[in-house]
mmCIF file of C-alpha atoms in Angstrom:
data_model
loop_
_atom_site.group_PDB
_atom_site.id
_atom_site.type_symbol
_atom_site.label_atom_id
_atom_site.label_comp_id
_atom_site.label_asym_id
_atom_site.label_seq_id
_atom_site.Cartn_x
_atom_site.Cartn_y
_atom_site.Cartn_z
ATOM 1 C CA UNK A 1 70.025 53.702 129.929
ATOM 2 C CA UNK A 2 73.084 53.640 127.862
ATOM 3 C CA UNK A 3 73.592 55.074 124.496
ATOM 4 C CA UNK A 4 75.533 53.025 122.111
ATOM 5 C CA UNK A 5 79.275 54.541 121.198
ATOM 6 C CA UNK A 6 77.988 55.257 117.129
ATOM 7 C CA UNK A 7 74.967 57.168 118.376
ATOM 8 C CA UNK A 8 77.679 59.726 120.926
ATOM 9 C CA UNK A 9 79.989 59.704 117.678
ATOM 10 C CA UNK A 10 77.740 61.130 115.699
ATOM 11 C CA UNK A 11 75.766 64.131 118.686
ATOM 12 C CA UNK A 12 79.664 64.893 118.896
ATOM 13 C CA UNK A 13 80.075 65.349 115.382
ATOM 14 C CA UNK A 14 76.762 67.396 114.837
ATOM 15 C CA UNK A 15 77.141 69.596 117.478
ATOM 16 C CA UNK A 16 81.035 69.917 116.406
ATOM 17 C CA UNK A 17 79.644 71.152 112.769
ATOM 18 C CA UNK A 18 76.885 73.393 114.261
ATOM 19 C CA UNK A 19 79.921 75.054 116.484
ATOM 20 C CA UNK A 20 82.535 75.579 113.526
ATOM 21 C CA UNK A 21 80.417 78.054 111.869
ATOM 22 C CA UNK A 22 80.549 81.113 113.435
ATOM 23 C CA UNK A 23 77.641 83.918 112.469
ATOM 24 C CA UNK A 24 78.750 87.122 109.945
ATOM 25 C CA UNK A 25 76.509 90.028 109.847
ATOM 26 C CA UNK A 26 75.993 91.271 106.237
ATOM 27 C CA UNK A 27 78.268 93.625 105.347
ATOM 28 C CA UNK A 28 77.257 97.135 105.194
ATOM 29 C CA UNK A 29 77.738 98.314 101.266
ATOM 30 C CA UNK A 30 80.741 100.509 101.081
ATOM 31 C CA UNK A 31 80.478 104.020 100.653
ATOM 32 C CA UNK A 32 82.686 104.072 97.781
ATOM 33 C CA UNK A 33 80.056 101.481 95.730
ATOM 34 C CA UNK A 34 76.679 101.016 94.891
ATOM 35 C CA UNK A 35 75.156 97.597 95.286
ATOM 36 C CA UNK A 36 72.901 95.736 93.111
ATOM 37 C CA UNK A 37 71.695 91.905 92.584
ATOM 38 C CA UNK A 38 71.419 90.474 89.245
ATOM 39 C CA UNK A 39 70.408 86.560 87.971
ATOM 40 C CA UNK A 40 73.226 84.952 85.502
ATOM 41 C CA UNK A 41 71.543 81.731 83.222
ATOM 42 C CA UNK A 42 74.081 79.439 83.505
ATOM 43 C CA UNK A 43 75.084 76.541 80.728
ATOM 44 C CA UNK A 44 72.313 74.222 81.567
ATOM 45 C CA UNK A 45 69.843 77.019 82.735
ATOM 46 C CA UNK A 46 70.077 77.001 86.266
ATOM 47 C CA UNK A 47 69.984 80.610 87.388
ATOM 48 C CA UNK A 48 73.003 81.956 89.669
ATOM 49 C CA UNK A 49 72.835 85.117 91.876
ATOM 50 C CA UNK A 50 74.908 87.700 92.270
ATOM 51 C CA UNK A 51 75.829 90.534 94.129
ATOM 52 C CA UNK A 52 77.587 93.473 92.101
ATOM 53 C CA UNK A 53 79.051 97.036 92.955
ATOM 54 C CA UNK A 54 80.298 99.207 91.347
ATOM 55 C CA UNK A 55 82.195 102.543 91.963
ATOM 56 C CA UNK A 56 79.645 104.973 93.427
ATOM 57 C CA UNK A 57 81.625 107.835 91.654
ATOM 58 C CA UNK A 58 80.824 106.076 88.042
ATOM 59 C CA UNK A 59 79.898 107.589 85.258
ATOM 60 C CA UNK A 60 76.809 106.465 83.925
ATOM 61 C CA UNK A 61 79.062 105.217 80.594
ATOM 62 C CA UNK A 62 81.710 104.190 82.436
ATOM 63 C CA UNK A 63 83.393 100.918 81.889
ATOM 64 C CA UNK A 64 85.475 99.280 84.579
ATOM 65 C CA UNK A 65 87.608 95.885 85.297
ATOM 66 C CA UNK A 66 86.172 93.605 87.187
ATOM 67 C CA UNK A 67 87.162 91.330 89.961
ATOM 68 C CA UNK A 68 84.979 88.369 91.019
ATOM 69 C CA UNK A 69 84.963 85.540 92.729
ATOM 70 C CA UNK A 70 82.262 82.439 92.595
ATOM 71 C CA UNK A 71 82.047 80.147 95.990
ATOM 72 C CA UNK A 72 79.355 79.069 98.599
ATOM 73 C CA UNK A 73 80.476 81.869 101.200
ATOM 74 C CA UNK A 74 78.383 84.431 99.554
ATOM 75 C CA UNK A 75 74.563 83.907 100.627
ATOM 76 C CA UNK A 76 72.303 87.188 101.605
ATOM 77 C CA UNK A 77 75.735 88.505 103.153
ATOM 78 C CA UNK A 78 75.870 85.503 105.595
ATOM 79 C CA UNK A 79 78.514 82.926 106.537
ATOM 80 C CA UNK A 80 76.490 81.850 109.526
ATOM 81 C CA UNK A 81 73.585 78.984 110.043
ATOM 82 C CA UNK A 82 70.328 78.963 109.189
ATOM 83 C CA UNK A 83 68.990 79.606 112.230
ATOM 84 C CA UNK A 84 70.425 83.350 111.846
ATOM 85 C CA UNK A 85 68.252 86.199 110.760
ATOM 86 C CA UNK A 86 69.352 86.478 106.919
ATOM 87 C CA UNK A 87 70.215 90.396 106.410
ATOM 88 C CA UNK A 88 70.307 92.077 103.378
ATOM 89 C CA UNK A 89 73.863 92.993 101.672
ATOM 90 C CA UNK A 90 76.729 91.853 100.183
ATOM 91 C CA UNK A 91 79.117 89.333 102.266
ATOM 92 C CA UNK A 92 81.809 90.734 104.465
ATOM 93 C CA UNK A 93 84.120 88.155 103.018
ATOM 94 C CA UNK A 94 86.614 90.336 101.120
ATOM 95 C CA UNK A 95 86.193 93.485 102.967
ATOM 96 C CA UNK A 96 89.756 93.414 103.533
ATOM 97 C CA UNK A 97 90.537 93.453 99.728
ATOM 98 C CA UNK A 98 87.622 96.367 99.484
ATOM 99 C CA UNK A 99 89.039 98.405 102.184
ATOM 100 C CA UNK A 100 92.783 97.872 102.014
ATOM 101 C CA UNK A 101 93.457 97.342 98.409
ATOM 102 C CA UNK A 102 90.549 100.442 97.518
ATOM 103 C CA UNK A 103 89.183 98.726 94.545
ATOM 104 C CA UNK A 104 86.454 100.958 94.184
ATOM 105 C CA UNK A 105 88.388 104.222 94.533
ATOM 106 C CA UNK A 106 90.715 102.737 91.499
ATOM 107 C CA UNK A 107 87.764 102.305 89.290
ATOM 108 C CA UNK A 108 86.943 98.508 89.733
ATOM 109 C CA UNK A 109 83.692 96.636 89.703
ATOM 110 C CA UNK A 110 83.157 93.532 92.102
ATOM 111 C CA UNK A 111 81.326 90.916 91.327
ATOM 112 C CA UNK A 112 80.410 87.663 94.156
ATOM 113 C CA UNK A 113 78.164 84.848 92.646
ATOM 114 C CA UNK A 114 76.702 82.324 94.911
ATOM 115 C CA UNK A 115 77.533 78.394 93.362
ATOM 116 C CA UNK A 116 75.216 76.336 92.350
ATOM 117 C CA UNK A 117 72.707 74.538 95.539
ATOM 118 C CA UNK A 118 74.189 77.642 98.066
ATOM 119 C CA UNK A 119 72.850 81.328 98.565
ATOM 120 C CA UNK A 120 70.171 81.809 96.424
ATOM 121 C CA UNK A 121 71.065 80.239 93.545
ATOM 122 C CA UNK A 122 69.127 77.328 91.954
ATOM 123 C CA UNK A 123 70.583 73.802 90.994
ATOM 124 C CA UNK A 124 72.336 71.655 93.335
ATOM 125 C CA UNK A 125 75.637 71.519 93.900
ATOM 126 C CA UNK A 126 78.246 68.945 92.343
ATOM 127 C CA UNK A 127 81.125 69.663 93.851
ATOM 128 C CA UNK A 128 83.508 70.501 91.389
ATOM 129 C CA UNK A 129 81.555 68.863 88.404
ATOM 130 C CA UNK A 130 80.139 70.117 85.098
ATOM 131 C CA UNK A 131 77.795 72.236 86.590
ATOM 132 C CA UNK A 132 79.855 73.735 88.810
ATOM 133 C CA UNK A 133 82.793 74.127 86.101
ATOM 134 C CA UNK A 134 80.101 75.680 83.103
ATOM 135 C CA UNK A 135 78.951 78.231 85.993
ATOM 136 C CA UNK A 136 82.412 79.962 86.248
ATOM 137 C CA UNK A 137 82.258 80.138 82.529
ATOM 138 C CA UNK A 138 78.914 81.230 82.765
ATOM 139 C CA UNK A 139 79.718 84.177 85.103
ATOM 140 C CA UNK A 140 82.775 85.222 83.797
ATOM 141 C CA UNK A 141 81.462 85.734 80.047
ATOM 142 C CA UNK A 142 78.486 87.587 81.584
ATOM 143 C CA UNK A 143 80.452 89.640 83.487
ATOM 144 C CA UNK A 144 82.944 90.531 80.676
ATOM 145 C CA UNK A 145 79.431 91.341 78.457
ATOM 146 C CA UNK A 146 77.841 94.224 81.243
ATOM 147 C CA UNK A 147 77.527 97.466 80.088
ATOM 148 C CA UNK A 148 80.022 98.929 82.863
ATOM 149 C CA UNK A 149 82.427 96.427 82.362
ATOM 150 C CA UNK A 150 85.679 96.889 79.902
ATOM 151 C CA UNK A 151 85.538 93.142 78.966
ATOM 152 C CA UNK A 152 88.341 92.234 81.006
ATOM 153 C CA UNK A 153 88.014 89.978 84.623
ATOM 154 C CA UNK A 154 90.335 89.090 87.138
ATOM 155 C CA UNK A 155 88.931 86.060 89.777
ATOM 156 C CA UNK A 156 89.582 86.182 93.683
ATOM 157 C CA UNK A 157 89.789 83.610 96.089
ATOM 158 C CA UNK A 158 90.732 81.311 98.518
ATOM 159 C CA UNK A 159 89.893 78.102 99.550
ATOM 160 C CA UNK A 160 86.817 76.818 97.741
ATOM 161 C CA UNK A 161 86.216 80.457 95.501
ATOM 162 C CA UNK A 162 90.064 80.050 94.614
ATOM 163 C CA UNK A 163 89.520 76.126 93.397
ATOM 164 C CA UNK A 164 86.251 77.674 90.927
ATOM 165 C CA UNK A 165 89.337 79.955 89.763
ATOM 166 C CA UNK A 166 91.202 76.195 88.893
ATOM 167 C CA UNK A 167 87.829 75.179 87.377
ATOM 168 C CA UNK A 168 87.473 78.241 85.100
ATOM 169 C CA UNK A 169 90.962 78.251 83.902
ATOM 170 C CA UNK A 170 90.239 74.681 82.252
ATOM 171 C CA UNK A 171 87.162 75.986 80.865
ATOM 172 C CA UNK A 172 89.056 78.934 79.378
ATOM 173 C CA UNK A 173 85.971 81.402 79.578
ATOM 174 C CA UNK A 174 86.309 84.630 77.034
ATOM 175 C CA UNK A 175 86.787 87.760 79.748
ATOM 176 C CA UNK A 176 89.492 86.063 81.703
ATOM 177 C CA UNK A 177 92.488 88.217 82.021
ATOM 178 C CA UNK A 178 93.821 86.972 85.763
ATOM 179 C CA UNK A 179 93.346 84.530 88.468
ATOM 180 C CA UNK A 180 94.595 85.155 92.484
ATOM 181 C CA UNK A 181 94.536 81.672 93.324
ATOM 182 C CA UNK A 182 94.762 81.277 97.131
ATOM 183 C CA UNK A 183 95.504 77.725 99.025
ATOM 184 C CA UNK A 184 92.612 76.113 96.931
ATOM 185 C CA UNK A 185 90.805 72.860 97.121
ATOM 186 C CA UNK A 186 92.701 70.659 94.881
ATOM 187 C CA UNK A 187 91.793 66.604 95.889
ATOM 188 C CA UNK A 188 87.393 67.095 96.356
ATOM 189 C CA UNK A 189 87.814 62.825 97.366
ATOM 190 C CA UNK A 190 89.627 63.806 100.193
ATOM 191 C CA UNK A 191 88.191 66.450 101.132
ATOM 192 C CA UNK A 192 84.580 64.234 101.127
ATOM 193 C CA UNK A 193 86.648 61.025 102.380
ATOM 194 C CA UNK A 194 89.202 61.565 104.803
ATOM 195 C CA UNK A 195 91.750 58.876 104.818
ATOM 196 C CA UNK A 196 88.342 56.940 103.770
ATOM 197 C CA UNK A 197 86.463 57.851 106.120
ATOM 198 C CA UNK A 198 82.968 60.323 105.276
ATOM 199 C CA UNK A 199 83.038 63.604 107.043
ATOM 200 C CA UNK A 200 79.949 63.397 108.483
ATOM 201 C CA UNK A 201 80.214 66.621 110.601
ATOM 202 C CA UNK A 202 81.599 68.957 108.177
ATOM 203 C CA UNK A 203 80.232 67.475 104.991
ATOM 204 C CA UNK A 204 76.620 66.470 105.463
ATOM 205 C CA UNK A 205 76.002 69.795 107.326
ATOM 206 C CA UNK A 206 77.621 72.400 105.567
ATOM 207 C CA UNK A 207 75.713 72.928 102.906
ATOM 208 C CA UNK A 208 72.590 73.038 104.829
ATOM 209 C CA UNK A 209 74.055 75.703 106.887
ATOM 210 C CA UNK A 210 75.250 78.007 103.868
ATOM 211 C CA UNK A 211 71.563 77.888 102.280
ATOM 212 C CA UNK A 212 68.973 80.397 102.427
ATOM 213 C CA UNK A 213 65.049 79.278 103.517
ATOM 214 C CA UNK A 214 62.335 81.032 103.157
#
């Protein structure tokens, strides 16, 4: 029995999304930090997660800087499917910054918060929209407000967590000092709509795969 040539197209093009993500462990908390999970309201309500640590050699009135960075790469410490066991910790996604750039041993606080519809935050996600815009306000003016921070926050990025950068710059949040801003998402339509064509592999999947199920 034949299969018709739409049905193949689109196996290819599910299997193809399934295969681009490759599985992260979490990432073991450094030794140099202490790790805790906190809830930020956003705008409209909708509750955000986040994963903060600070410098294990703080003082309990200490106040530090803070670098953070908002995206959908930060779920239970995973940037793998759902089918993989979800492990506790922060994501390995900027342990090169941690390790090589020794934030924590120069005093500063890091902050990741899960967007909107990914990781365990509530809401659904709107791709660049006014949710997604009044949640990097949201995060950085909560950030800027914690007891251990000195009011001042620097974003890190790349990719989609450098376009929320482009998003909260526009929404000119109280707490934002500096932005790292690294190849970003700038045209969402294309990204969606390839030369006007739906990325069914890459689009209708990914989000599934980033979130977390009970």
């Amino acid at each position: 029995m034949s299969r018709s040539p739409i049905r193949l197209a689109l196996t290819a093009a599910l299997i193809a999304g399934v295969a681009l993500m490759v599985p992260a462990q979490a990432a073991p908390v450094s030794e140099e930090a202490t790790w805790t999970e906190q809830w930020i309201e956003s705008g409209d309500g909708t509750p955000l997660h986040a994963d903060v640590m600070l410098p294990a050699s703080r003082k309990d009135d200490q106040k530090h800087p803070v670098i953070l960075s908002i995206g959908p790469y930060f779920g239970s410490g995973s940037q793998g499917t759902v089918w993989d066991p979800q492990e506790a910790g922060p994501s390995a996604r900027f342990d090169d910054l941690i390790e090589q750039g020794q934030i924590f041993e120069k005093g500063y606080a890091l902050v990741y918060v899960d967007s909107r519809g990914y990781g365990s935050s509530g809401g659904c996600n709107d791709l660049g929209g006014p949710g997604e815009q009044m949640d990097t306000k949201a995060a950085i003016e909560w950030a800027a407000k914690q007891p251990w921070s000195n009011g001042k926050v620097g974003m890190w990025g790349k990719s989609y967590d450098a376009w929320t950068q482009v998003m909260a710059l526009a929404q000119q949040p109280k707490g934002l000092a500096a932005t790292v801003i690294q190849s970003p998402l700038i045209d969402g339509y294309r990204l969606a709509f390839e030369n006007g064509v739906h990325w069914a592999a890459t689009w209708y999947i990914t989000p599934g795969l980033y979130a977390n199920y009970d």
